[in-house]
């Protein structure tokens, strides 16, 4: 049984689609830092600081459930601006709107997987809700290095039918 997150308050919300600039990370999660640094540099160049542009992760795979070379995750920044072809590989995408269950995770990413596991294994079966066929999203509300890791806030967005 997954550990209970600090907050068990799950809200169901209706969200609009969100246009984003996205960079794909494909491969070993240990190399995710390289992709993050590339994306940060691109964001700085385009003045999309997290204070003015919401930050999202599109989570396709649990790194514990796939081979390192098969891991997939996208890093995104909300923007309505056109995305010109660029050396960083950032492209325009749209995050799906619709119904989402939202669980707020506070603290380090080291325990984020426990909150996600609880949402899937405990909350979802008890809720009577069903999953939609779109990826899980993380909205990074407050994150390192802007705040200490223990003060980080990530909203886990579980897509519902």
mmCIF file of C-alpha atoms in Angstrom:
data_model
loop_
_atom_site.group_PDB
_atom_site.id
_atom_site.type_symbol
_atom_site.label_atom_id
_atom_site.label_comp_id
_atom_site.label_asym_id
_atom_site.label_seq_id
_atom_site.Cartn_x
_atom_site.Cartn_y
_atom_site.Cartn_z
ATOM 1 C CA UNK A 1 0.000 0.000 0.000
ATOM 2 C CA UNK A 2 1.443 3.407 -0.959
ATOM 3 C CA UNK A 3 2.283 5.822 1.837
ATOM 4 C CA UNK A 4 -0.337 8.465 2.465
ATOM 5 C CA UNK A 5 0.658 11.932 1.234
ATOM 6 C CA UNK A 6 0.822 14.821 3.702
ATOM 7 C CA UNK A 7 -2.480 16.106 2.292
ATOM 8 C CA UNK A 8 -5.213 13.723 1.259
ATOM 9 C CA UNK A 9 -7.367 16.530 -0.053
ATOM 10 C CA UNK A 10 -8.144 15.791 -3.697
ATOM 11 C CA UNK A 11 -10.103 18.360 -5.670
ATOM 12 C CA UNK A 12 -11.813 17.626 -8.971
ATOM 13 C CA UNK A 13 -11.492 20.562 -11.330
ATOM 14 C CA UNK A 14 -12.298 21.437 -14.923
ATOM 15 C CA UNK A 15 -9.251 22.906 -16.669
ATOM 16 C CA UNK A 16 -8.883 24.711 -19.970
ATOM 17 C CA UNK A 17 -6.354 23.466 -22.520
ATOM 18 C CA UNK A 18 -2.971 25.142 -21.995
ATOM 19 C CA UNK A 19 -0.683 26.128 -24.885
ATOM 20 C CA UNK A 20 2.922 25.431 -23.930
ATOM 21 C CA UNK A 21 6.496 25.414 -25.107
ATOM 22 C CA UNK A 22 7.730 21.858 -24.566
ATOM 23 C CA UNK A 23 10.999 19.972 -24.624
ATOM 24 C CA UNK A 24 11.035 16.186 -24.677
ATOM 25 C CA UNK A 25 13.209 14.117 -22.390
ATOM 26 C CA UNK A 26 13.683 10.614 -23.749
ATOM 27 C CA UNK A 27 15.967 8.116 -22.065
ATOM 28 C CA UNK A 28 17.641 7.559 -18.731
ATOM 29 C CA UNK A 29 16.086 9.648 -15.930
ATOM 30 C CA UNK A 30 19.634 10.158 -14.643
ATOM 31 C CA UNK A 31 20.169 12.482 -17.633
ATOM 32 C CA UNK A 32 17.020 14.536 -16.913
ATOM 33 C CA UNK A 33 19.190 17.303 -15.427
ATOM 34 C CA UNK A 34 20.736 17.924 -18.865
ATOM 35 C CA UNK A 35 17.278 18.380 -20.403
ATOM 36 C CA UNK A 36 16.238 20.665 -17.548
ATOM 37 C CA UNK A 37 19.327 22.857 -18.011
ATOM 38 C CA UNK A 38 18.662 23.119 -21.771
ATOM 39 C CA UNK A 39 15.035 24.082 -21.103
ATOM 40 C CA UNK A 40 15.958 26.645 -18.436
ATOM 41 C CA UNK A 41 18.399 28.298 -20.848
ATOM 42 C CA UNK A 42 15.709 28.409 -23.559
ATOM 43 C CA UNK A 43 13.158 29.859 -21.096
ATOM 44 C CA UNK A 44 15.600 32.561 -19.997
ATOM 45 C CA UNK A 45 16.326 33.477 -23.599
ATOM 46 C CA UNK A 46 12.576 33.837 -24.263
ATOM 47 C CA UNK A 47 11.763 35.583 -20.954
ATOM 48 C CA UNK A 48 9.454 32.811 -19.739
ATOM 49 C CA UNK A 49 10.454 32.843 -16.089
ATOM 50 C CA UNK A 50 8.283 30.584 -13.901
ATOM 51 C CA UNK A 51 6.847 33.694 -12.206
ATOM 52 C CA UNK A 52 5.118 34.646 -15.491
ATOM 53 C CA UNK A 53 4.797 31.265 -17.213
ATOM 54 C CA UNK A 54 3.369 28.200 -15.434
ATOM 55 C CA UNK A 55 5.660 25.167 -15.423
ATOM 56 C CA UNK A 56 4.393 21.662 -16.198
ATOM 57 C CA UNK A 57 5.775 18.166 -16.597
ATOM 58 C CA UNK A 58 3.972 15.692 -18.840
ATOM 59 C CA UNK A 59 4.591 12.303 -17.237
ATOM 60 C CA UNK A 60 4.327 9.362 -19.623
ATOM 61 C CA UNK A 61 6.182 6.759 -17.559
ATOM 62 C CA UNK A 62 6.971 5.824 -13.981
ATOM 63 C CA UNK A 63 10.782 5.577 -13.954
ATOM 64 C CA UNK A 64 10.466 2.545 -11.666
ATOM 65 C CA UNK A 65 8.342 0.672 -14.242
ATOM 66 C CA UNK A 66 10.291 1.162 -17.490
ATOM 67 C CA UNK A 67 13.829 0.514 -18.638
ATOM 68 C CA UNK A 68 15.929 3.687 -18.337
ATOM 69 C CA UNK A 69 16.242 4.041 -22.119
ATOM 70 C CA UNK A 70 12.421 3.892 -22.477
ATOM 71 C CA UNK A 71 11.638 6.680 -19.961
ATOM 72 C CA UNK A 72 9.654 9.662 -21.352
ATOM 73 C CA UNK A 73 8.733 13.025 -19.852
ATOM 74 C CA UNK A 74 8.154 16.498 -21.302
ATOM 75 C CA UNK A 75 9.057 19.782 -19.613
ATOM 76 C CA UNK A 76 6.694 22.640 -20.454
ATOM 77 C CA UNK A 77 6.187 26.353 -19.945
ATOM 78 C CA UNK A 78 2.820 27.976 -20.596
ATOM 79 C CA UNK A 79 2.929 30.470 -23.450
ATOM 80 C CA UNK A 80 0.720 31.663 -26.253
ATOM 81 C CA UNK A 81 3.709 32.933 -28.233
ATOM 82 C CA UNK A 82 4.683 31.099 -31.427
ATOM 83 C CA UNK A 83 7.694 28.812 -31.021
ATOM 84 C CA UNK A 84 10.234 29.203 -33.809
ATOM 85 C CA UNK A 85 12.457 26.246 -34.738
ATOM 86 C CA UNK A 86 15.376 26.227 -32.314
ATOM 87 C CA UNK A 87 18.532 24.323 -31.433
ATOM 88 C CA UNK A 88 17.135 23.326 -28.023
ATOM 89 C CA UNK A 89 14.356 21.273 -29.625
ATOM 90 C CA UNK A 90 11.547 23.212 -27.927
ATOM 91 C CA UNK A 91 8.217 22.934 -29.765
ATOM 92 C CA UNK A 92 4.678 24.247 -29.377
ATOM 93 C CA UNK A 93 2.160 21.862 -27.805
ATOM 94 C CA UNK A 94 -1.163 22.020 -26.031
ATOM 95 C CA UNK A 95 -1.876 20.323 -22.709
ATOM 96 C CA UNK A 96 -5.320 18.731 -22.694
ATOM 97 C CA UNK A 97 -8.137 20.498 -20.933
ATOM 98 C CA UNK A 98 -10.933 18.644 -19.157
ATOM 99 C CA UNK A 99 -11.553 17.102 -15.760
ATOM 100 C CA UNK A 100 -8.631 16.460 -13.435
ATOM 101 C CA UNK A 101 -8.207 15.212 -9.896
ATOM 102 C CA UNK A 102 -5.689 17.500 -8.210
ATOM 103 C CA UNK A 103 -3.526 16.458 -5.262
ATOM 104 C CA UNK A 104 -1.083 19.017 -3.871
ATOM 105 C CA UNK A 105 2.319 17.545 -3.018
ATOM 106 C CA UNK A 106 4.523 19.592 -0.678
ATOM 107 C CA UNK A 107 8.224 18.960 -0.393
ATOM 108 C CA UNK A 108 10.962 17.224 -2.304
ATOM 109 C CA UNK A 109 10.543 15.233 -5.486
ATOM 110 C CA UNK A 110 12.039 12.342 -3.499
ATOM 111 C CA UNK A 111 8.541 11.604 -2.145
ATOM 112 C CA UNK A 112 6.516 12.748 -5.170
ATOM 113 C CA UNK A 113 6.245 9.159 -6.425
ATOM 114 C CA UNK A 114 4.587 8.153 -3.146
ATOM 115 C CA UNK A 115 1.898 10.806 -3.617
ATOM 116 C CA UNK A 116 1.302 9.685 -7.216
ATOM 117 C CA UNK A 117 1.110 6.020 -6.143
ATOM 118 C CA UNK A 118 -1.427 6.885 -3.418
ATOM 119 C CA UNK A 119 -3.555 8.803 -5.921
ATOM 120 C CA UNK A 120 -3.661 5.851 -8.337
ATOM 121 C CA UNK A 121 -3.796 2.966 -5.842
ATOM 122 C CA UNK A 122 -5.985 4.361 -3.059
ATOM 123 C CA UNK A 123 -7.865 7.476 -4.098
ATOM 124 C CA UNK A 124 -8.832 6.480 -7.656
ATOM 125 C CA UNK A 125 -10.466 3.106 -6.828
ATOM 126 C CA UNK A 126 -12.360 4.629 -3.882
ATOM 127 C CA UNK A 127 -13.484 7.681 -5.884
ATOM 128 C CA UNK A 128 -15.611 5.905 -8.486
ATOM 129 C CA UNK A 129 -13.837 7.989 -11.146
ATOM 130 C CA UNK A 130 -12.229 6.635 -14.318
ATOM 131 C CA UNK A 131 -9.005 7.682 -16.022
ATOM 132 C CA UNK A 132 -8.916 9.522 -19.310
ATOM 133 C CA UNK A 133 -6.380 8.454 -21.933
ATOM 134 C CA UNK A 134 -4.051 11.438 -21.574
ATOM 135 C CA UNK A 135 -0.825 11.613 -19.571
ATOM 136 C CA UNK A 136 -0.491 12.582 -15.931
ATOM 137 C CA UNK A 137 0.616 16.190 -15.398
ATOM 138 C CA UNK A 138 2.647 17.872 -12.710
ATOM 139 C CA UNK A 139 2.192 21.611 -12.322
ATOM 140 C CA UNK A 140 5.254 22.978 -10.594
ATOM 141 C CA UNK A 141 3.829 25.732 -8.400
ATOM 142 C CA UNK A 142 6.990 26.456 -6.358
ATOM 143 C CA UNK A 143 10.261 24.669 -6.972
ATOM 144 C CA UNK A 144 13.982 24.554 -6.393
ATOM 145 C CA UNK A 145 16.090 26.689 -6.763
ATOM 146 C CA UNK A 146 13.469 29.434 -6.237
ATOM 147 C CA UNK A 147 12.551 27.812 -2.895
ATOM 148 C CA UNK A 148 14.294 25.192 -0.733
ATOM 149 C CA UNK A 149 13.308 21.628 -1.730
ATOM 150 C CA UNK A 150 11.264 21.114 1.432
ATOM 151 C CA UNK A 151 9.120 24.156 0.471
ATOM 152 C CA UNK A 152 8.448 22.978 -3.095
ATOM 153 C CA UNK A 153 4.819 22.614 -4.209
ATOM 154 C CA UNK A 154 3.703 20.366 -7.056
ATOM 155 C CA UNK A 155 0.090 19.862 -8.079
ATOM 156 C CA UNK A 156 -0.423 16.326 -9.397
ATOM 157 C CA UNK A 157 -3.104 16.434 -12.109
ATOM 158 C CA UNK A 158 -4.738 13.068 -12.769
ATOM 159 C CA UNK A 159 -6.886 13.165 -15.962
ATOM 160 C CA UNK A 160 -10.460 11.956 -15.418
ATOM 161 C CA UNK A 161 -13.275 11.035 -17.805
#
